[in-house]
């Protein structure tokens, strides 16, 4: 077997294997970053949904208080009249 034929074949096969390995590693890293980004977007959407529900609840409370003509009166601390 002639080394001039064998060495380029080994180098080409090694380069192909290294290329496949590097490509798989890059793809794994990209998929990991995409997964993290998707999880952050889901968490952000959940927070926005919770804020929207709280805002809706406070609007309902405000409407109910207006219907009942509720007036806020401050309590006096230390007046002794409270039980």
mmCIF file of N, CA, C and O in Angstrom:
data_model
loop_
_atom_site.group_PDB
_atom_site.id
_atom_site.type_symbol
_atom_site.label_atom_id
_atom_site.label_comp_id
_atom_site.label_asym_id
_atom_site.label_seq_id
_atom_site.Cartn_x
_atom_site.Cartn_y
_atom_site.Cartn_z
ATOM 1 N N UNK A 1 0.857 -1.169 0.000
ATOM 2 C CA UNK A 1 0.000 0.000 0.000
ATOM 3 C C UNK A 1 0.900 1.227 0.000
ATOM 4 O O UNK A 1 1.857 1.320 0.756
ATOM 5 N N UNK A 2 0.585 2.168 -0.812
ATOM 6 C CA UNK A 2 1.376 3.375 -0.967
ATOM 7 C C UNK A 2 0.879 4.449 0.001
ATOM 8 O O UNK A 2 -0.322 4.718 0.090
ATOM 9 N N UNK A 3 1.789 5.086 0.744
ATOM 10 C CA UNK A 3 1.418 6.110 1.731
ATOM 11 C C UNK A 3 0.818 7.355 1.074
ATOM 12 O O UNK A 3 0.021 8.063 1.690
ATOM 13 N N UNK A 4 1.159 7.629 -0.132
ATOM 14 C CA UNK A 4 0.632 8.805 -0.818
ATOM 15 C C UNK A 4 -0.863 8.665 -1.129
ATOM 16 O O UNK A 4 -1.554 9.641 -1.309
ATOM 17 N N UNK A 5 -1.340 7.461 -1.192
ATOM 18 C CA UNK A 5 -2.767 7.219 -1.417
ATOM 19 C C UNK A 5 -3.495 7.098 -0.078
ATOM 20 O O UNK A 5 -4.612 7.588 0.079
ATOM 21 N N UNK A 6 -2.864 6.462 0.892
ATOM 22 C CA UNK A 6 -3.493 6.181 2.178
ATOM 23 C C UNK A 6 -3.640 7.434 3.057
ATOM 24 O O UNK A 6 -4.687 7.639 3.673
ATOM 25 N N UNK A 7 -2.640 8.298 3.141
ATOM 26 C CA UNK A 7 -2.663 9.466 4.026
ATOM 27 C C UNK A 7 -3.778 10.447 3.648
ATOM 28 O O UNK A 7 -4.532 10.883 4.529
ATOM 29 N N UNK A 8 -3.941 10.843 2.384
ATOM 30 C CA UNK A 8 -5.040 11.759 2.069
ATOM 31 C C UNK A 8 -6.420 11.173 2.386
ATOM 32 O O UNK A 8 -7.328 11.899 2.798
ATOM 33 N N UNK A 9 -6.572 9.871 2.232
ATOM 34 C CA UNK A 9 -7.854 9.240 2.556
ATOM 35 C C UNK A 9 -8.137 9.314 4.053
ATOM 36 O O UNK A 9 -9.270 9.605 4.471
ATOM 37 N N UNK A 10 -7.111 9.062 4.862
ATOM 38 C CA UNK A 10 -7.271 9.131 6.317
ATOM 39 C C UNK A 10 -7.552 10.566 6.746
ATOM 40 O O UNK A 10 -8.423 10.821 7.596
ATOM 41 N N UNK A 11 -6.850 11.522 6.173
ATOM 42 C CA UNK A 11 -7.054 12.927 6.508
ATOM 43 C C UNK A 11 -8.469 13.356 6.118
ATOM 44 O O UNK A 11 -9.162 14.048 6.886
ATOM 45 N N UNK A 12 -8.921 12.952 4.946
ATOM 46 C CA UNK A 12 -10.267 13.324 4.498
ATOM 47 C C UNK A 12 -11.336 12.710 5.402
ATOM 48 O O UNK A 12 -12.311 13.370 5.770
ATOM 49 N N UNK A 13 -11.158 11.449 5.792
ATOM 50 C CA UNK A 13 -12.122 10.795 6.676
ATOM 51 C C UNK A 13 -12.127 11.458 8.056
ATOM 52 O O UNK A 13 -13.195 11.679 8.644
ATOM 53 N N UNK A 14 -10.946 11.801 8.553
ATOM 54 C CA UNK A 14 -10.854 12.463 9.858
ATOM 55 C C UNK A 14 -11.507 13.839 9.805
ATOM 56 O O UNK A 14 -12.231 14.229 10.730
ATOM 57 N N UNK A 15 -11.266 14.573 8.726
ATOM 58 C CA UNK A 15 -11.865 15.896 8.589
ATOM 59 C C UNK A 15 -13.386 15.789 8.507
ATOM 60 O O UNK A 15 -14.108 16.614 9.086
ATOM 61 N N UNK A 16 -13.891 14.779 7.819
ATOM 62 C CA UNK A 16 -15.340 14.591 7.719
ATOM 63 C C UNK A 16 -15.932 14.278 9.088
ATOM 64 O O UNK A 16 -16.976 14.834 9.468
ATOM 65 N N UNK A 17 -15.282 13.407 9.849
ATOM 66 C CA UNK A 17 -15.772 13.076 11.186
ATOM 67 C C UNK A 17 -15.743 14.287 12.112
ATOM 68 O O UNK A 17 -16.684 14.522 12.883
ATOM 69 N N UNK A 18 -14.661 15.074 12.043
ATOM 70 C CA UNK A 18 -14.582 16.280 12.867
ATOM 71 C C UNK A 18 -15.651 17.295 12.448
ATOM 72 O O UNK A 18 -16.237 17.968 13.303
ATOM 73 N N UNK A 19 -15.925 17.406 11.167
ATOM 74 C CA UNK A 19 -16.958 18.310 10.686
ATOM 75 C C UNK A 19 -18.341 17.909 11.170
ATOM 76 O O UNK A 19 -19.136 18.748 11.581
ATOM 77 N N UNK A 20 -18.618 16.614 11.141
ATOM 78 C CA UNK A 20 -19.905 16.127 11.621
ATOM 79 C C UNK A 20 -20.038 16.378 13.123
ATOM 80 O O UNK A 20 -21.080 16.819 13.600
ATOM 81 N N UNK A 21 -18.977 16.126 13.857
ATOM 82 C CA UNK A 21 -18.998 16.335 15.304
ATOM 83 C C UNK A 21 -19.188 17.817 15.631
ATOM 84 O O UNK A 21 -19.973 18.172 16.515
ATOM 85 N N UNK A 22 -18.456 18.681 14.920
ATOM 86 C CA UNK A 22 -18.582 20.120 15.157
ATOM 87 C C UNK A 22 -19.992 20.607 14.810
ATOM 88 O O UNK A 22 -20.582 21.399 15.532
ATOM 89 N N UNK A 23 -20.542 20.109 13.717
ATOM 90 C CA UNK A 23 -21.901 20.480 13.323
ATOM 91 C C UNK A 23 -22.933 20.029 14.338
ATOM 92 O O UNK A 23 -23.872 20.760 14.656
ATOM 93 N N UNK A 24 -22.761 18.829 14.876
ATOM 94 C CA UNK A 24 -23.694 18.329 15.891
ATOM 95 C C UNK A 24 -23.604 19.163 17.168
ATOM 96 O O UNK A 24 -24.629 19.477 17.785
ATOM 97 N N UNK A 25 -22.395 19.535 17.553
ATOM 98 C CA UNK A 25 -22.212 20.348 18.753
ATOM 99 C C UNK A 25 -22.832 21.737 18.562
ATOM 100 O O UNK A 25 -23.490 22.260 19.462
ATOM 101 N N UNK A 26 -22.642 22.330 17.387
ATOM 102 C CA UNK A 26 -23.216 23.650 17.113
ATOM 103 C C UNK A 26 -24.744 23.575 17.103
ATOM 104 O O UNK A 26 -25.424 24.462 17.627
ATOM 105 N N UNK A 27 -25.281 22.518 16.523
ATOM 106 C CA UNK A 27 -26.734 22.349 16.488
ATOM 107 C C UNK A 27 -27.293 22.156 17.894
ATOM 108 O O UNK A 27 -28.340 22.723 18.246
ATOM 109 N N UNK A 28 -26.605 21.386 18.723
ATOM 110 C CA UNK A 28 -27.033 21.172 20.101
ATOM 111 C C UNK A 28 -27.037 22.487 20.879
ATOM 112 O O UNK A 28 -27.977 22.784 21.626
ATOM 113 N N UNK A 29 -26.012 23.291 20.678
ATOM 114 C CA UNK A 29 -25.924 24.585 21.359
ATOM 115 C C UNK A 29 -27.052 25.505 20.903
ATOM 116 O O UNK A 29 -27.689 26.173 21.718
ATOM 117 N N UNK A 30 -27.335 25.525 19.616
ATOM 118 C CA UNK A 30 -28.402 26.375 19.088
ATOM 119 C C UNK A 30 -29.757 25.929 19.615
ATOM 120 O O UNK A 30 -30.585 26.738 20.015
ATOM 121 N N UNK A 31 -29.992 24.624 19.653
ATOM 122 C CA UNK A 31 -31.254 24.104 20.176
ATOM 123 C C UNK A 31 -31.417 24.436 21.655
ATOM 124 O O UNK A 31 -32.504 24.756 22.110
ATOM 125 N N UNK A 32 -30.332 24.378 22.398
ATOM 126 C CA UNK A 32 -30.376 24.707 23.824
ATOM 127 C C UNK A 32 -30.747 26.181 24.013
ATOM 128 O O UNK A 32 -31.586 26.513 24.856
ATOM 129 N N UNK A 33 -30.137 27.049 23.223
ATOM 130 C CA UNK A 33 -30.459 28.473 23.320
ATOM 131 C C UNK A 33 -31.901 28.743 22.911
ATOM 132 O O UNK A 33 -32.587 29.561 23.527
ATOM 133 N N UNK A 34 -32.376 28.046 21.882
ATOM 134 C CA UNK A 34 -33.771 28.213 21.462
ATOM 135 C C UNK A 34 -34.724 27.756 22.559
ATOM 136 O O UNK A 34 -35.758 28.386 22.797
ATOM 137 N N UNK A 35 -34.398 26.646 23.232
ATOM 138 C CA UNK A 35 -35.258 26.141 24.298
ATOM 139 C C UNK A 35 -35.313 27.151 25.449
ATOM 140 O O UNK A 35 -36.378 27.438 25.986
ATOM 141 N N UNK A 36 -34.155 27.700 25.816
ATOM 142 C CA UNK A 36 -34.106 28.683 26.899
ATOM 143 C C UNK A 36 -34.926 29.914 26.521
ATOM 144 O O UNK A 36 -35.698 30.438 27.329
ATOM 145 N N UNK A 37 -34.777 30.372 25.281
ATOM 146 C CA UNK A 37 -35.538 31.540 24.831
ATOM 147 C C UNK A 37 -37.040 31.255 24.878
ATOM 148 O O UNK A 37 -37.833 32.082 25.330
ATOM 149 N N UNK A 38 -37.444 30.073 24.435
ATOM 150 C CA UNK A 38 -38.862 29.711 24.464
ATOM 151 C C UNK A 38 -39.398 29.663 25.891
ATOM 152 O O UNK A 38 -40.517 30.110 26.159
ATOM 153 N N UNK A 39 -38.610 29.130 26.819
ATOM 154 C CA UNK A 39 -39.043 29.073 28.213
ATOM 155 C C UNK A 39 -39.182 30.472 28.802
ATOM 156 O O UNK A 39 -40.121 30.744 29.563
ATOM 157 N N UNK A 40 -38.270 31.371 28.450
ATOM 158 C CA UNK A 40 -38.366 32.747 28.937
ATOM 159 C C UNK A 40 -39.599 33.441 28.363
ATOM 160 O O UNK A 40 -40.278 34.192 29.065
ATOM 161 N N UNK A 41 -39.881 33.195 27.089
ATOM 162 C CA UNK A 41 -41.072 33.800 26.482
ATOM 163 C C UNK A 41 -42.349 33.290 27.137
ATOM 164 O O UNK A 41 -43.286 34.055 27.371
ATOM 165 N N UNK A 42 -42.381 31.988 27.449
ATOM 166 C CA UNK A 42 -43.558 31.431 28.131
ATOM 167 C C UNK A 42 -43.723 32.052 29.518
ATOM 168 O O UNK A 42 -44.838 32.390 29.932
ATOM 169 N N UNK A 43 -42.619 32.188 30.246
ATOM 170 C CA UNK A 43 -42.685 32.788 31.581
ATOM 171 C C UNK A 43 -43.141 34.247 31.492
ATOM 172 O O UNK A 43 -43.955 34.694 32.304
ATOM 173 N N UNK A 44 -42.645 34.980 30.510
ATOM 174 C CA UNK A 44 -43.045 36.372 30.334
ATOM 175 C C UNK A 44 -44.532 36.465 30.002
ATOM 176 O O UNK A 44 -45.246 37.316 30.539
ATOM 177 N N UNK A 45 -45.011 35.562 29.147
ATOM 178 C CA UNK A 45 -46.439 35.557 28.808
ATOM 179 C C UNK A 45 -47.283 35.234 30.041
ATOM 180 O O UNK A 45 -48.355 35.820 30.237
ATOM 181 N N UNK A 46 -46.806 34.315 30.885
ATOM 182 C CA UNK A 46 -47.534 33.986 32.121
ATOM 183 C C UNK A 46 -47.591 35.188 33.065
ATOM 184 O O UNK A 46 -48.626 35.442 33.693
ATOM 185 N N UNK A 47 -46.493 35.918 33.168
ATOM 186 C CA UNK A 47 -46.477 37.102 34.032
ATOM 187 C C UNK A 47 -47.446 38.154 33.503
ATOM 188 O O UNK A 47 -48.212 38.754 34.263
ATOM 189 N N UNK A 48 -47.425 38.382 32.192
ATOM 190 C CA UNK A 48 -48.349 39.360 31.614
ATOM 191 C C UNK A 48 -49.801 38.946 31.817
ATOM 192 O O UNK A 48 -50.661 39.778 32.098
ATOM 193 N N UNK A 49 -50.080 37.652 31.714
ATOM 194 C CA UNK A 49 -51.437 37.157 31.938
ATOM 195 C C UNK A 49 -51.859 37.380 33.393
ATOM 196 O O UNK A 49 -52.983 37.808 33.667
ATOM 197 N N UNK A 50 -50.947 37.104 34.330
ATOM 198 C CA UNK A 50 -51.262 37.317 35.748
ATOM 199 C C UNK A 50 -51.492 38.793 36.050
ATOM 200 O O UNK A 50 -52.421 39.142 36.788
ATOM 201 N N UNK A 51 -50.689 39.666 35.473
ATOM 202 C CA UNK A 51 -50.869 41.104 35.680
ATOM 203 C C UNK A 51 -52.211 41.544 35.111
ATOM 204 O O UNK A 51 -52.936 42.331 35.736
ATOM 205 N N UNK A 52 -52.568 41.031 33.945
ATOM 206 C CA UNK A 52 -53.851 41.385 33.333
ATOM 207 C C UNK A 52 -55.024 40.919 34.192
ATOM 208 O O UNK A 52 -56.002 41.651 34.372
ATOM 209 N N UNK A 53 -54.917 39.710 34.744
ATOM 210 C CA UNK A 53 -55.994 39.207 35.614
ATOM 211 C C UNK A 53 -56.107 40.043 36.893
ATOM 212 O O UNK A 53 -57.212 40.345 37.350
ATOM 213 N N UNK A 54 -54.964 40.432 37.465
ATOM 214 C CA UNK A 54 -54.996 41.285 38.667
ATOM 215 C C UNK A 54 -55.607 42.643 38.341
ATOM 216 O O UNK A 54 -56.420 43.161 39.115
ATOM 217 N N UNK A 55 -55.233 43.211 37.217
ATOM 218 C CA UNK A 55 -55.777 44.505 36.825
ATOM 219 C C UNK A 55 -57.294 44.405 36.639
ATOM 220 O O UNK A 55 -58.038 45.282 37.092
ATOM 221 N N UNK A 56 -57.750 43.321 36.007
ATOM 222 C CA UNK A 56 -59.196 43.128 35.825
ATOM 223 C C UNK A 56 -59.904 42.984 37.165
ATOM 224 O O UNK A 56 -60.999 43.538 37.368
ATOM 225 N N UNK A 57 -59.292 42.259 38.086
ATOM 226 C CA UNK A 57 -59.891 42.082 39.409
ATOM 227 C C UNK A 57 -59.983 43.418 40.149
ATOM 228 O O UNK A 57 -61.011 43.722 40.771
ATOM 229 N N UNK A 58 -58.937 44.234 40.079
ATOM 230 C CA UNK A 58 -58.985 45.537 40.748
ATOM 231 C C UNK A 58 -60.017 46.465 40.102
ATOM 232 O O UNK A 58 -60.652 47.259 40.792
ATOM 233 N N UNK A 59 -60.183 46.366 38.792
ATOM 234 C CA UNK A 59 -61.231 47.166 38.150
ATOM 235 C C UNK A 59 -62.608 46.739 38.631
ATOM 236 O O UNK A 59 -63.487 47.578 38.875
ATOM 237 N N UNK A 60 -62.826 45.427 38.781
ATOM 238 C CA UNK A 60 -64.109 44.946 39.299
ATOM 239 C C UNK A 60 -64.336 45.408 40.732
ATOM 240 O O UNK A 60 -65.446 45.802 41.107
ATOM 241 N N UNK A 61 -63.312 45.354 41.552
ATOM 242 C CA UNK A 61 -63.428 45.827 42.938
ATOM 243 C C UNK A 61 -63.765 47.310 42.950
ATOM 244 O O UNK A 61 -64.641 47.762 43.697
ATOM 245 N N UNK A 62 -63.085 48.078 42.111
ATOM 246 C CA UNK A 62 -63.345 49.517 42.041
ATOM 247 C C UNK A 62 -64.783 49.781 41.606
ATOM 248 O O UNK A 62 -65.455 50.644 42.176
ATOM 249 N N UNK A 63 -65.278 49.038 40.634
ATOM 250 C CA UNK A 63 -66.665 49.211 40.179
ATOM 251 C C UNK A 63 -67.648 48.870 41.286
ATOM 252 O O UNK A 63 -68.644 49.580 41.497
ATOM 253 N N UNK A 64 -67.370 47.783 42.005
ATOM 254 C CA UNK A 64 -68.261 47.389 43.102
ATOM 255 C C UNK A 64 -68.274 48.439 44.199
ATOM 256 O O UNK A 64 -69.329 48.753 44.769
ATOM 257 N N UNK A 65 -67.120 49.008 44.507
ATOM 258 C CA UNK A 65 -67.051 50.049 45.535
ATOM 259 C C UNK A 65 -67.780 51.317 45.089
ATOM 260 O O UNK A 65 -68.419 51.995 45.903
ATOM 261 N N UNK A 66 -67.701 51.642 43.820
ATOM 262 C CA UNK A 66 -68.427 52.812 43.321
ATOM 263 C C UNK A 66 -69.930 52.587 43.370
ATOM 264 O O UNK A 66 -70.688 53.496 43.701
ATOM 265 N N UNK A 67 -70.377 51.373 43.044
ATOM 266 C CA UNK A 67 -71.811 51.058 43.097
ATOM 267 C C UNK A 67 -72.326 51.193 44.518
ATOM 268 O O UNK A 67 -73.409 51.716 44.772
ATOM 269 N N UNK A 68 -71.566 50.740 45.494
ATOM 270 C CA UNK A 68 -71.963 50.801 46.903
ATOM 271 C C UNK A 68 -71.698 52.173 47.523
ATOM 272 O O UNK A 68 -71.987 52.385 48.691
ATOM 273 N N UNK A 69 -71.139 53.094 46.742
ATOM 274 C CA UNK A 69 -70.798 54.429 47.216
ATOM 275 C C UNK A 69 -69.931 54.351 48.480
ATOM 276 O O UNK A 69 -70.180 54.996 49.493
ATOM 277 N N UNK A 70 -68.912 53.489 48.406
ATOM 278 C CA UNK A 70 -68.004 53.256 49.535
ATOM 279 C C UNK A 70 -67.015 54.408 49.630
ATOM 280 O O UNK A 70 -66.394 54.797 48.666
ATOM 281 N N UNK A 71 -66.873 54.946 50.821
ATOM 282 C CA UNK A 71 -65.907 56.017 51.044
ATOM 283 C C UNK A 71 -64.847 55.514 52.027
ATOM 284 O O UNK A 71 -65.166 54.918 53.054
ATOM 285 N N UNK A 72 -63.631 55.803 51.693
ATOM 286 C CA UNK A 72 -62.520 55.384 52.543
ATOM 287 C C UNK A 72 -62.358 56.412 53.647
ATOM 288 O O UNK A 72 -62.242 57.603 53.395
ATOM 289 N N UNK A 73 -62.396 55.917 54.887
ATOM 290 C CA UNK A 73 -62.159 56.801 56.030
ATOM 291 C C UNK A 73 -60.962 56.274 56.802
ATOM 292 O O UNK A 73 -60.910 55.097 57.147
ATOM 293 N N UNK A 74 -59.987 57.131 57.023
ATOM 294 C CA UNK A 74 -58.802 56.655 57.743
ATOM 295 C C UNK A 74 -59.104 56.369 59.192
ATOM 296 O O UNK A 74 -59.917 57.058 59.832
ATOM 297 N N UNK A 75 -58.481 55.317 59.716
ATOM 298 C CA UNK A 75 -58.640 55.002 61.141
ATOM 299 C C UNK A 75 -57.603 55.769 61.931
ATOM 300 O O UNK A 75 -56.495 55.973 61.487
ATOM 301 N N UNK A 76 -57.988 56.171 63.097
ATOM 302 C CA UNK A 76 -57.050 56.866 63.973
ATOM 303 C C UNK A 76 -56.378 55.831 64.868
ATOM 304 O O UNK A 76 -57.042 55.059 65.540
ATOM 305 N N UNK A 77 -55.089 55.860 64.868
ATOM 306 C CA UNK A 77 -54.333 54.918 65.691
ATOM 307 C C UNK A 77 -54.265 55.416 67.135
ATOM 308 O O UNK A 77 -54.037 56.612 67.374
ATOM 309 N N UNK A 78 -54.474 54.532 68.052
ATOM 310 C CA UNK A 78 -54.317 54.855 69.463
ATOM 311 C C UNK A 78 -55.442 55.691 70.050
ATOM 312 O O UNK A 78 -55.272 56.311 71.094
ATOM 313 N N UNK A 79 -56.589 55.709 69.400
ATOM 314 C CA UNK A 79 -57.689 56.532 69.939
ATOM 315 C C UNK A 79 -58.364 55.835 71.110
ATOM 316 O O UNK A 79 -59.072 56.462 71.886
ATOM 317 N N UNK A 80 -58.193 54.526 71.231
ATOM 318 C CA UNK A 80 -58.761 53.815 72.370
ATOM 319 C C UNK A 80 -60.192 53.372 72.121
ATOM 320 O O UNK A 80 -60.749 52.626 72.904
ATOM 321 N N UNK A 81 -60.826 53.840 71.078
ATOM 322 C CA UNK A 81 -62.224 53.476 70.828
ATOM 323 C C UNK A 81 -62.341 52.161 70.055
ATOM 324 O O UNK A 81 -63.390 51.552 70.032
ATOM 325 N N UNK A 82 -61.252 51.719 69.422
ATOM 326 C CA UNK A 82 -61.288 50.462 68.688
ATOM 327 C C UNK A 82 -61.147 49.292 69.632
ATOM 328 O O UNK A 82 -60.414 49.371 70.618
ATOM 329 N N UNK A 83 -61.841 48.190 69.389
ATOM 330 C CA UNK A 83 -61.731 47.030 70.289
ATOM 331 C C UNK A 83 -60.412 46.346 70.226
ATOM 332 O O UNK A 83 -59.668 46.346 69.384
#
